[in-house]
Structures are given as structure tokens and as C-alpha cells.
Short mmCIF file of C-alpha atoms in Angstrom, two decimals:
data_model
loop_
_atom_site.label_atom_id
_atom_site.label_comp_id
_atom_site.label_asym_id
_atom_site.label_seq_id
_atom_site.Cartn_x
_atom_site.Cartn_y
_atom_site.Cartn_z
CA UNK A 1 5.23 -25.71 -7.87
CA UNK A 2 9.00 -25.40 -7.71
CA UNK A 3 9.03 -22.40 -10.05
CA UNK A 4 6.40 -20.63 -7.91
CA UNK A 5 8.39 -21.25 -4.73
CA UNK A 6 11.50 -20.01 -6.53
CA UNK A 7 9.58 -16.87 -7.50
CA UNK A 8 8.47 -16.31 -3.91
CA UNK A 9 11.94 -16.80 -2.49
CA UNK A 10 13.48 -14.44 -5.05
CA UNK A 11 10.82 -11.80 -4.39
CA UNK A 12 11.22 -11.97 -0.62
CA UNK A 13 15.02 -11.87 -0.76
CA UNK A 14 14.94 -8.81 -3.02
CA UNK A 15 12.48 -7.08 -0.71
CA UNK A 16 14.60 -7.95 2.32
CA UNK A 17 17.56 -6.16 0.75
CA UNK A 18 15.39 -3.12 -0.03
CA UNK A 19 14.06 -3.01 3.52
CA UNK A 20 17.59 -3.04 4.93
CA UNK A 21 18.57 -0.20 2.61
CA UNK A 22 15.53 1.83 3.67
CA UNK A 23 16.32 1.19 7.32
CA UNK A 24 19.87 2.47 6.85
CA UNK A 25 18.67 5.58 5.02
CA UNK A 26 16.10 6.35 7.71
CA UNK A 27 18.60 5.86 10.52
CA UNK A 28 20.92 8.58 9.22
CA UNK A 29 18.29 10.76 7.50
CA UNK A 30 19.93 10.59 4.08
CA UNK A 31 16.88 11.71 2.08
CA UNK A 32 13.21 12.56 2.35
CA UNK A 33 12.14 9.61 0.18
CA UNK A 34 13.41 6.92 2.56
CA UNK A 35 10.09 6.66 4.39
CA UNK A 36 8.12 6.50 1.16
CA UNK A 37 10.44 3.82 -0.22
CA UNK A 38 10.09 1.81 2.99
CA UNK A 39 6.32 1.94 2.72
CA UNK A 40 6.40 0.98 -0.96
CA UNK A 41 8.58 -2.02 -0.15
CA UNK A 42 6.32 -3.07 2.73
CA UNK A 43 3.30 -2.74 0.46
CA UNK A 44 4.96 -4.95 -2.14
CA UNK A 45 5.80 -7.53 0.52
CA UNK A 46 2.21 -7.62 1.76
CA UNK A 47 0.98 -8.09 -1.82
CA UNK A 48 3.28 -11.07 -2.24
CA UNK A 49 2.16 -12.59 1.06
CA UNK A 50 -1.57 -11.84 1.09
CA UNK A 51 -2.60 -14.84 -1.07
CA UNK A 52 -0.67 -17.11 1.33
CA UNK A 53 -2.45 -16.13 4.53
CA UNK A 54 -3.37 -19.71 5.40
CA UNK A 55 0.34 -20.43 5.69
CA UNK A 56 1.24 -19.57 9.32
CA UNK A 57 4.72 -18.30 8.46
CA UNK A 58 3.38 -16.07 5.69
CA UNK A 59 0.56 -14.82 7.91
CA UNK A 60 2.99 -13.91 10.68
CA UNK A 61 5.26 -12.06 8.26
CA UNK A 62 2.31 -10.25 6.67
CA UNK A 63 1.08 -9.11 10.08
CA UNK A 64 4.55 -7.77 10.88
CA UNK A 65 4.57 -5.88 7.58
CA UNK A 66 1.11 -4.52 8.36
CA UNK A 67 2.37 -3.22 11.71
CA UNK A 68 5.16 -1.27 9.98
CA UNK A 69 2.60 0.16 7.59
CA UNK A 70 0.40 1.29 10.47
CA UNK A 71 3.38 2.81 12.26
CA UNK A 72 4.47 4.86 9.26
CA UNK A 73 1.12 5.94 7.79
CA UNK A 74 0.74 9.06 9.99
CA UNK A 75 4.32 10.09 9.21
CA UNK A 76 3.86 9.71 5.47
CA UNK A 77 0.56 11.59 5.61
CA UNK A 78 2.35 14.41 7.42
CA UNK A 79 5.10 14.43 4.78
CA UNK A 80 2.54 14.83 2.01
CA UNK A 81 0.77 17.60 3.91
CA UNK A 82 4.03 19.41 4.66
CA UNK A 83 4.92 19.32 0.98
CA UNK A 84 1.54 20.82 0.08
CA UNK A 85 1.96 23.56 2.70
CA UNK A 86 5.37 24.46 1.30
CA UNK A 87 3.89 24.73 -2.19
CA UNK A 88 1.24 27.09 -0.84
CA UNK A 89 3.83 29.29 0.85
CA UNK A 90 2.66 28.37 4.36
CA UNK A 91 6.22 27.95 5.49
CA UNK A 92 5.67 28.16 9.24
CA UNK A 93 3.05 25.40 9.20
CA UNK A 94 5.29 23.30 6.95
CA UNK A 95 8.33 23.92 9.16
CA UNK A 96 6.50 22.73 12.28
CA UNK A 97 5.64 19.42 10.63
CA UNK A 98 9.03 18.95 8.98
CA UNK A 99 10.76 19.50 12.31
CA UNK A 100 8.62 16.76 13.85
CA UNK A 101 9.40 14.45 10.94
CA UNK A 102 13.13 15.06 11.28
CA UNK A 103 13.08 13.54 14.75
CA UNK A 104 10.37 10.92 14.19
CA UNK A 105 11.40 9.29 10.91
CA UNK A 106 14.83 8.09 12.13
CA UNK A 107 13.09 6.38 15.06
CA UNK A 108 11.31 4.09 12.61
CA UNK A 109 14.67 2.51 11.79
CA UNK A 110 15.05 1.18 15.34
CA UNK A 111 11.37 0.63 16.06
CA UNK A 112 10.19 -2.73 17.44
CA UNK A 113 7.87 -3.06 14.44
CA UNK A 114 10.62 -2.81 11.82
CA UNK A 115 13.03 -4.88 13.91
CA UNK A 116 10.47 -7.70 14.11
CA UNK A 117 9.72 -7.50 10.39
CA UNK A 118 13.39 -7.78 9.46
CA UNK A 119 13.86 -10.72 11.80
CA UNK A 120 10.92 -12.61 10.32
CA UNK A 121 11.73 -11.87 6.69
CA UNK A 122 15.28 -13.16 7.20
CA UNK A 123 13.87 -16.55 8.25
CA UNK A 124 11.07 -16.75 5.72
CA UNK A 125 12.93 -18.09 2.62
CA UNK A 126 14.42 -20.94 4.64
CA UNK A 127 10.99 -21.69 6.10
CA UNK A 128 9.50 -21.82 2.59
CA UNK A 129 12.15 -24.26 1.43
CA UNK A 130 11.51 -26.46 4.46
CA UNK A 131 7.79 -26.47 3.75
CA UNK A 132 8.51 -27.28 0.12
CA UNK A 133 10.61 -30.31 1.09
CA UNK A 134 7.85 -31.47 3.42
CA UNK A 135 5.28 -31.27 0.64
CA UNK A 136 3.30 -28.51 2.35
CA UNK A 137 3.25 -26.20 -0.68
CA UNK A 138 1.55 -28.45 -3.21
CA UNK A 139 -0.96 -26.56 -5.31
CA UNK A 140 0.62 -23.24 -4.40
CA UNK A 141 0.21 -21.73 -7.85
CA UNK A 142 -3.45 -22.69 -8.03
CA UNK A 143 -4.07 -21.31 -4.53
CA UNK A 144 -2.58 -17.93 -5.39
CA UNK A 145 -4.38 -17.80 -8.73
CA UNK A 146 -7.72 -18.64 -7.11
CA UNK A 147 -7.37 -15.92 -4.48
CA UNK A 148 -6.40 -13.32 -7.06
CA UNK A 149 -9.46 -14.22 -9.12
CA UNK A 150 -11.61 -13.92 -6.00
CA UNK A 151 -10.31 -10.41 -5.31
CA UNK A 152 -10.91 -9.42 -8.92
CA UNK A 153 -14.49 -10.69 -8.73
CA UNK A 154 -15.01 -8.82 -5.46
CA UNK A 155 -13.87 -5.59 -7.10
CA UNK A 156 -16.18 -6.09 -10.07
CA UNK A 157 -19.15 -6.60 -7.75
CA UNK A 158 -18.24 -3.65 -5.52
CA UNK A 159 -17.73 -1.19 -8.34
CA UNK A 160 -21.12 -2.06 -9.84
CA UNK A 161 -22.99 -1.36 -6.61
CA UNK A 162 -24.89 1.95 -6.48
CA UNK A 163 -23.66 4.21 -3.71
CA UNK A 164 -20.36 2.38 -3.41
CA UNK A 165 -18.04 3.36 -0.57
CA UNK A 166 -15.08 5.21 -2.11
CA UNK A 167 -12.73 4.37 0.74
CA UNK A 168 -13.47 0.63 0.56
CA UNK A 169 -13.13 0.71 -3.23
CA UNK A 170 -9.80 2.48 -2.96
CA UNK A 171 -8.43 -0.25 -0.70
CA UNK A 172 -9.81 -3.01 -2.91
CA UNK A 173 -8.35 -1.44 -6.05
CA UNK A 174 -4.97 -1.24 -4.35
CA UNK A 175 -5.07 -4.91 -3.41
CA UNK A 176 -6.09 -6.05 -6.89
CA UNK A 177 -3.50 -3.84 -8.57
CA UNK A 178 -0.62 -4.78 -6.27
CA UNK A 179 -1.43 -8.50 -6.48
CA UNK A 180 -1.23 -8.29 -10.28
CA UNK A 181 2.16 -6.59 -9.94
CA UNK A 182 3.39 -9.27 -7.54
CA UNK A 183 2.14 -12.17 -9.68
CA UNK A 184 1.82 -10.89 -13.26
CA UNK A 185 1.93 -14.42 -14.65
CA UNK A 186 -1.23 -15.33 -12.70
CA UNK A 187 -3.29 -12.24 -13.40
CA UNK A 188 -6.45 -12.73 -15.46
CA UNK A 189 -7.29 -9.04 -15.73
CA UNK A 190 -8.35 -7.60 -19.10
CA UNK A 191 -5.73 -5.88 -21.22
CA UNK A 192 -4.64 -2.40 -20.07
CA UNK A 193 -6.43 -2.90 -16.75
CA UNK A 194 -3.39 -2.03 -14.65
CA UNK A 195 -3.27 1.48 -16.08
CA UNK A 196 -6.98 1.94 -15.37
CA UNK A 197 -6.58 0.66 -11.82
CA UNK A 198 -3.65 3.00 -11.24
CA UNK A 199 -5.63 5.96 -12.54
CA UNK A 200 -8.65 5.17 -10.35
CA UNK A 201 -6.41 4.66 -7.33
CA UNK A 202 -4.75 8.03 -7.93
CA UNK A 203 -8.05 9.90 -8.22
CA UNK A 204 -9.44 8.22 -5.12
CA UNK A 205 -6.18 8.97 -3.32
CA UNK A 206 -6.55 12.67 -4.11
CA UNK A 207 -10.10 12.62 -2.76
CA UNK A 208 -8.91 10.79 0.37
CA UNK A 209 -6.12 13.33 0.94
CA UNK A 210 -8.60 16.20 0.87
CA UNK A 211 -10.93 14.34 3.20
CA UNK A 212 -8.14 13.80 5.71
CA UNK A 213 -6.84 17.35 5.45
CA UNK A 214 -10.26 18.84 6.14
CA UNK A 215 -10.62 16.59 9.18
CA UNK A 216 -7.20 17.68 10.45
CA UNK A 217 -8.05 21.34 9.87
CA UNK A 218 -10.82 21.02 12.45
CA UNK A 219 -8.15 20.16 15.05
CA UNK A 220 -5.16 22.17 13.80
CA UNK A 221 -5.75 25.95 13.58
CA UNK A 222 -2.70 26.65 11.41
CA UNK A 223 -4.43 24.79 8.55
CA UNK A 224 -7.35 27.24 8.49
CA UNK A 225 -6.04 29.20 5.45
CA UNK A 226 -6.21 25.99 3.40
CA UNK A 227 -9.81 25.07 4.20
CA UNK A 228 -11.59 27.07 1.45
CA UNK A 229 -9.31 25.61 -1.20
CA UNK A 230 -9.69 22.10 0.19
CA UNK A 231 -13.47 22.42 0.22
CA UNK A 232 -13.38 23.27 -3.47
CA UNK A 233 -10.73 20.64 -4.09
CA UNK A 234 -12.66 17.78 -2.53
CA UNK A 235 -15.68 18.46 -4.74
CA UNK A 236 -13.44 18.42 -7.79
CA UNK A 237 -11.68 15.28 -6.53
CA UNK A 238 -15.02 13.52 -6.00
CA UNK A 239 -16.07 14.25 -9.59
CA UNK A 240 -12.77 13.03 -11.00
CA UNK A 241 -12.84 9.91 -8.83
CA UNK A 242 -16.36 9.02 -9.92
CA UNK A 243 -15.47 9.57 -13.58
CA UNK A 244 -12.44 7.32 -13.19
CA UNK A 245 -14.55 4.65 -11.48
CA UNK A 246 -17.08 4.76 -14.31
CA UNK A 247 -14.29 4.19 -16.83
CA UNK A 248 -12.99 1.34 -14.71
CA UNK A 249 -16.46 -0.20 -14.39
CA UNK A 250 -16.92 -0.04 -18.15
CA UNK A 251 -13.60 -1.82 -18.65
CA UNK A 252 -14.52 -4.49 -16.09
CA UNK A 253 -17.65 -5.66 -17.88
#
């Protein structure tokens, strides 16, 4: 148990440092990747914490991380869209969104959501050590391992279902993949599965981007020039996503 607690403490401390660095970069707008790096770090933190949800301290911290994710998702989606618009030469549409991002992204650094997350993550390692001394973390390794296996089984069942929901599968694949990255020593996935999960996630992500963009185009007239290409693109993305899911399903069984 001690080694697993040590692993958790080390992971959380490293992520705390990364969060602080991202906060500083966002506050002074040093680079366009600060928001993406913040979200990646938050995602990693949630993956570490998700198997511990019955632990009140972990659940509270995971909820705080989730809130930061929800706060930043629209901004990151806009960043991706603005980048696409620039590539297509739609500079005015891209400029409008980039100007909004220039004022909105720095506000994340001082947001109540990120402030709360940083406060809780600072206390979490000490709380874990206290729980360890009180004998509250017995069987921790087995608990995490069991929950990872449960998620893996859930994915195998979902991917085999006819007419599966691509959005739900995308989220489930992300959880399984990120959990394996957070706890590689506890993963029971078949060999080379991480690469297959990453590929499927990428293809489903492309499909999801097109789906979102088409929905936004119905509300944002300056996206109209992109609609024909997106309509073609989403059909292509659907085919690629389904092919990737078939390869993943074959590897699962």
C-alpha cells in the first residue's frame, strides 16, 4: 500500500507544479498552448483521482478539476476552430475569435474554479498521508485495479453493441486510456492497446469536431463558407471513426 500512496503523492505534487506553471503562463499570455497544457494537466489529475471517488478528499478534488475542465472547454474549442479558420484563409472570422480568446484566457488564471482547484490540490498530499497513518487506505492498490478492470470491461461491452453511441464511446475510450497512463503498473490491457485507443480517440475526436462546427454554423453566419466542406468532412470522419472502432473491437476480443 505504501508504494501506491507514494505514487499518488508524487503524481499529485508533479501535477500541482504543472498547474501553477500553466496558471502563470495564462495570467500573462505567454503562449497559445497554455490553455491546452492546463487542460491536459487537469485531465491527468482527474485520471489519477477517478478510481478513488469513494474517498471524500479525492472526490472533492476531482470535482474541482472537473469544474476547471468545464470552464475551459468552450475556450479550447474556440482555439481549435480559430486555428482551422486561419488555415482556410478566413482571417476575419479567425481574428474575431482570437480577439475574444486574448481577453478570456487570462481570466482563467484568476477564476474561482482554478483558485479552488489549486487550494485543494495543495492540501491533498498531506490529507493522503494522514489517511494512510489512520489505516484508511488499506487495499488501495486492489481498489484502483478493480475499478480500472471494470472500466475496461465496460468499454469492451459498449464497443460490441450494434448502433453504439460514438460520443459515449469517445468518452469511455478517453477514461480507459488515461487511467492506463496514470496507473501503467495496474493496467491489464492487451499489448499495444494504448496505441489503438489513441487512434480511435483521435478519429472520434475529428468526427466530434465536425459535429460541433456544423452546429455552431447554424448560429454563426461567418462560418457559412465552411459548411460544405464540413458536411463532406463529417461523412469522411464517420467512416474513419467506424473503421478505427472495428480495429479496436477486434483487438479487444
